[in-house]
CSV table of C-alpha atoms in Angstrom, one decimal:
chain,number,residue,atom,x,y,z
A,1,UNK,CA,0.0,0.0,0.0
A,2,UNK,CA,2.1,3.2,-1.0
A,3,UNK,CA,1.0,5.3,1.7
A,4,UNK,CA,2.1,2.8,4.7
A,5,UNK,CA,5.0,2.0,5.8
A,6,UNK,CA,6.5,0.2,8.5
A,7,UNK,CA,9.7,1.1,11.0
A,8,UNK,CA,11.5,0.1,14.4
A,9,UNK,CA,14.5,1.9,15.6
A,10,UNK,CA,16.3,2.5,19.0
A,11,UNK,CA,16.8,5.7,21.2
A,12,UNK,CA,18.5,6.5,24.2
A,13,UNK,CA,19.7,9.1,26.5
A,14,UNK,CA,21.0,9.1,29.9
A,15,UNK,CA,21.5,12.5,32.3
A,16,UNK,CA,20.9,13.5,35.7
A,17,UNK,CA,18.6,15.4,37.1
A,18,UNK,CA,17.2,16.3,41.1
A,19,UNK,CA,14.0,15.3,42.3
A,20,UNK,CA,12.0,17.0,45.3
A,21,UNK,CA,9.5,15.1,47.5
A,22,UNK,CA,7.3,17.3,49.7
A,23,UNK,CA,10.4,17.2,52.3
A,24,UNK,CA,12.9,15.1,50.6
A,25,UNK,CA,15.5,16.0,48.0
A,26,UNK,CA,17.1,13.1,45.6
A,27,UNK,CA,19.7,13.5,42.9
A,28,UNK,CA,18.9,11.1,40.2
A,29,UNK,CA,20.4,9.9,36.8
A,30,UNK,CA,17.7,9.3,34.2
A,31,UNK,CA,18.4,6.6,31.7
A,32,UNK,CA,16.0,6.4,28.7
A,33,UNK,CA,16.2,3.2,26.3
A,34,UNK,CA,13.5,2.5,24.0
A,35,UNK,CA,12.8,0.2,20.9
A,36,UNK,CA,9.7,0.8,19.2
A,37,UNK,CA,8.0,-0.2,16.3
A,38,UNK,CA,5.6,2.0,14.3
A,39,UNK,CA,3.4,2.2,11.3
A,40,UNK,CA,3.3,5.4,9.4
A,41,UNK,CA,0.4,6.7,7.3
A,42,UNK,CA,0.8,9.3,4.6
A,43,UNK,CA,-2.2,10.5,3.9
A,44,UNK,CA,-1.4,13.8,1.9
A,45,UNK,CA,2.3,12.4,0.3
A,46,UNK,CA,5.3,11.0,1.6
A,47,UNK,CA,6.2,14.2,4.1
A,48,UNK,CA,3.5,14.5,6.3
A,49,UNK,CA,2.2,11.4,8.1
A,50,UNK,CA,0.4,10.2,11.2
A,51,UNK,CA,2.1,7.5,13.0
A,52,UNK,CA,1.1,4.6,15.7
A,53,UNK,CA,2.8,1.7,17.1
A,54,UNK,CA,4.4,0.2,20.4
A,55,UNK,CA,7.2,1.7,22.4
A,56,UNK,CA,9.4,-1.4,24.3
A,57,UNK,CA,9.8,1.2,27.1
A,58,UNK,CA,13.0,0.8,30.0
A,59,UNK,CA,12.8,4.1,31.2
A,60,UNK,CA,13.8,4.4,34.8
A,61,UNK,CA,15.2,7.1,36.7
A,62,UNK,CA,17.6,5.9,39.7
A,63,UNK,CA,17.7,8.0,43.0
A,64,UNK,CA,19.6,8.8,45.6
A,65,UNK,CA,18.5,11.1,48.7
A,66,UNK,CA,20.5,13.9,49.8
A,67,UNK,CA,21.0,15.0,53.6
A,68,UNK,CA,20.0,18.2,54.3
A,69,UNK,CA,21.7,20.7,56.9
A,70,UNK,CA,23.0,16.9,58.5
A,71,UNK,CA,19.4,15.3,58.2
A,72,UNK,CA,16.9,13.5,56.4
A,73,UNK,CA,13.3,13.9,56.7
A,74,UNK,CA,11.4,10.8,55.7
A,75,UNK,CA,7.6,10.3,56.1
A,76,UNK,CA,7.3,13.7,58.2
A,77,UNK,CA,10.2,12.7,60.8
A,78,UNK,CA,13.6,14.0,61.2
A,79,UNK,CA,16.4,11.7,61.3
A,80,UNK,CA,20.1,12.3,61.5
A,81,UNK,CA,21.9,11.4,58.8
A,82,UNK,CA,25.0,9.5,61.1
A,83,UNK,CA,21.4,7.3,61.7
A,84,UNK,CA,20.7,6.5,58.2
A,85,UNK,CA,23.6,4.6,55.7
A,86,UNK,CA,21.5,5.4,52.6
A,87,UNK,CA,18.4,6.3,50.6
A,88,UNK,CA,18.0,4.9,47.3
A,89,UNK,CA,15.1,4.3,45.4
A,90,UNK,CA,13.9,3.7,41.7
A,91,UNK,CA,11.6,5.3,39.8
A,92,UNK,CA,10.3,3.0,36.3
A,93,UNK,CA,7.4,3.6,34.3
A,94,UNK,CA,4.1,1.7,34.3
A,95,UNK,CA,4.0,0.0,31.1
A,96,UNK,CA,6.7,-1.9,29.2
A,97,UNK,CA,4.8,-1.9,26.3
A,98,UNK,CA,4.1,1.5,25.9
A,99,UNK,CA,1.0,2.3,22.6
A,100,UNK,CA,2.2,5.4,20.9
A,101,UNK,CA,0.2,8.2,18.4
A,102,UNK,CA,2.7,11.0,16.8
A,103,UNK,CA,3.0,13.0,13.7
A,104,UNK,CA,5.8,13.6,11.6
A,105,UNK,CA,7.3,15.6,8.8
A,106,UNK,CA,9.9,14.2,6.0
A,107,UNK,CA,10.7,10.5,4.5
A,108,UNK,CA,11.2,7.3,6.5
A,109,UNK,CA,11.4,5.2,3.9
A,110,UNK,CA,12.9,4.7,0.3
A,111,UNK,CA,15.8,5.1,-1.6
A,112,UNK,CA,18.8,7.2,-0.8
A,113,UNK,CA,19.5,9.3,2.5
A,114,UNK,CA,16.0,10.9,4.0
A,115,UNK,CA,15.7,13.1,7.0
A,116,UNK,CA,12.6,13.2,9.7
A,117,UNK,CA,10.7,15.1,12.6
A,118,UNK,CA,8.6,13.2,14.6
A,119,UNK,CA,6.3,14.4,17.7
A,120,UNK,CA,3.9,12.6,19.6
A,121,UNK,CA,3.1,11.1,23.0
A,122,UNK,CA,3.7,7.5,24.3
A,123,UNK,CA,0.9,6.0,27.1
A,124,UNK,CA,3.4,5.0,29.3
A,125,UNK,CA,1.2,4.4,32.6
A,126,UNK,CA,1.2,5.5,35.7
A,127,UNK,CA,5.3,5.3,36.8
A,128,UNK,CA,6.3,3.4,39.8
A,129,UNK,CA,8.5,4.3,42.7
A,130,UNK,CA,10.4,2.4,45.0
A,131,UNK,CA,12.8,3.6,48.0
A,132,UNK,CA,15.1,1.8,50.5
A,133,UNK,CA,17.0,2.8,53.2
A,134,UNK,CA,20.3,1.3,55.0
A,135,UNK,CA,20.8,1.7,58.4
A,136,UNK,CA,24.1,3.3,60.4
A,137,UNK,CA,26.1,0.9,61.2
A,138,UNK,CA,25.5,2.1,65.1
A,139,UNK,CA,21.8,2.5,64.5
A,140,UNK,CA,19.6,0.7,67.3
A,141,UNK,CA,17.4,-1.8,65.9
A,142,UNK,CA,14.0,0.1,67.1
A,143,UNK,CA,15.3,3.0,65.2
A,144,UNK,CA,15.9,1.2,62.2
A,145,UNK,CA,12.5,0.1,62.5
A,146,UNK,CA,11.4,3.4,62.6
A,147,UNK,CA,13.5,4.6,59.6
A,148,UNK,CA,12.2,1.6,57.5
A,149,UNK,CA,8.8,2.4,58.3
A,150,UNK,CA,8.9,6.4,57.5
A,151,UNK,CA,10.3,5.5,54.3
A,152,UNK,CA,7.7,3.5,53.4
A,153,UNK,CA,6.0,6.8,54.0
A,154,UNK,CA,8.0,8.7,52.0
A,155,UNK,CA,8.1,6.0,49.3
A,156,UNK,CA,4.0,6.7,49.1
A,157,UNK,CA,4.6,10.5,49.0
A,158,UNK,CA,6.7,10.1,45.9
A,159,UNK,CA,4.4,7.6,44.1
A,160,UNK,CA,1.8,10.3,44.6
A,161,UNK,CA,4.0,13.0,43.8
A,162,UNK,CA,5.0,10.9,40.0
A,163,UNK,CA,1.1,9.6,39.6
A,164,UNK,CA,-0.1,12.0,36.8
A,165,UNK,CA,3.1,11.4,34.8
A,166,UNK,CA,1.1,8.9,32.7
A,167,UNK,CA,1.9,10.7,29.1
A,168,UNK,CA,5.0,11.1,28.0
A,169,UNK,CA,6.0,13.6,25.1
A,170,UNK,CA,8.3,12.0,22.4
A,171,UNK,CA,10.2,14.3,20.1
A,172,UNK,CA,12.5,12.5,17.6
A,173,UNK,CA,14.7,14.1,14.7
A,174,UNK,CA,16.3,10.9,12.3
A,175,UNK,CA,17.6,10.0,8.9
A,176,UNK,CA,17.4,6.6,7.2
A,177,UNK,CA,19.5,4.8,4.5
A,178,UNK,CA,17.2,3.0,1.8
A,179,UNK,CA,18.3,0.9,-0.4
């Protein structure tokens, strides 16, 4: 059918970036890697066309909290850092399998070198979080107990603060080699 077409590709990227709970500050290095697989209609010529498919998402953003002024405040309460080894958490998206709908401008297909522009959005889901903490090695047990359970807390406050990060914008620039 000459105005479909078929394509996968790979993208990446990896940076950091700092995150802030309600009371809780985390630096964090994002690491984007996605396959996908799309199928391109071109309704008005080969330039313009309006794209769906299936993004194999593995986004995930890995965190680590940061002491402030000597403390951490997890769940409300105040610890000292001394009292608390580390804070670590991931963040992941909902869906691994994440349905895409974009637009884009220029060739993807056929002979020769071709340039493209792509915008859309991929359905990723609502993301996940999850936290840990390590003890001090001279932590007392029933504080540790308390530490584990505030960040559980604090692991909740993050989920709620990430829940409406469902959509995720895509912007893609690209050329392909046909043959």
């Amino acid at each position: 059918v000459p105005t479909l077409s078929a394509r996968f590709g790979y993208s990446w990227l990896n940076f950091n970036v700092s995150v802030d709970s309600s009371d809780t500050s985390y630096d964090g290095t994002t690491k984007l890697s996605n396959g996908n697989l799309f199928l391109d209609w071109a309704p008005l010529g080969p330039f313009f066309r309006v794209t769906g498919g299936v993004i194999l998402n593995a986004n995930k953003v890995d965190v680590t909290a940061q002491a402030t002024g000597g403390t951490y405040t997890l769940g409300g309460t105040t610890y000292s850092a001394a009292d608390i080894g580390s804070l670590t958490g991931t963040v992941k998206s909902g869906n691994s399998a994440a349905p895409y709908l974009g637009i884009g401008y220029g060739r993807v297909a056929g002979a020769g070198v071709n340039f493209y522009a792509d915008l859309g959005v991929m359905f990723q889901g609502t993301p996940k979080a999850t936290l840990a903490a390590t003890c001090g090695p001279a932590t007392p047990a029933a504080l540790c107990n308390q530490i584990q359970a505030s960040t559980a807390i604090e692991a909740v406050d993050l989920q709620d603060n990430i829940k409406n990060f469902k959509y995720y914008p895509v912007a893609s620039i690209g050329v392909t080699i046909g043959f």
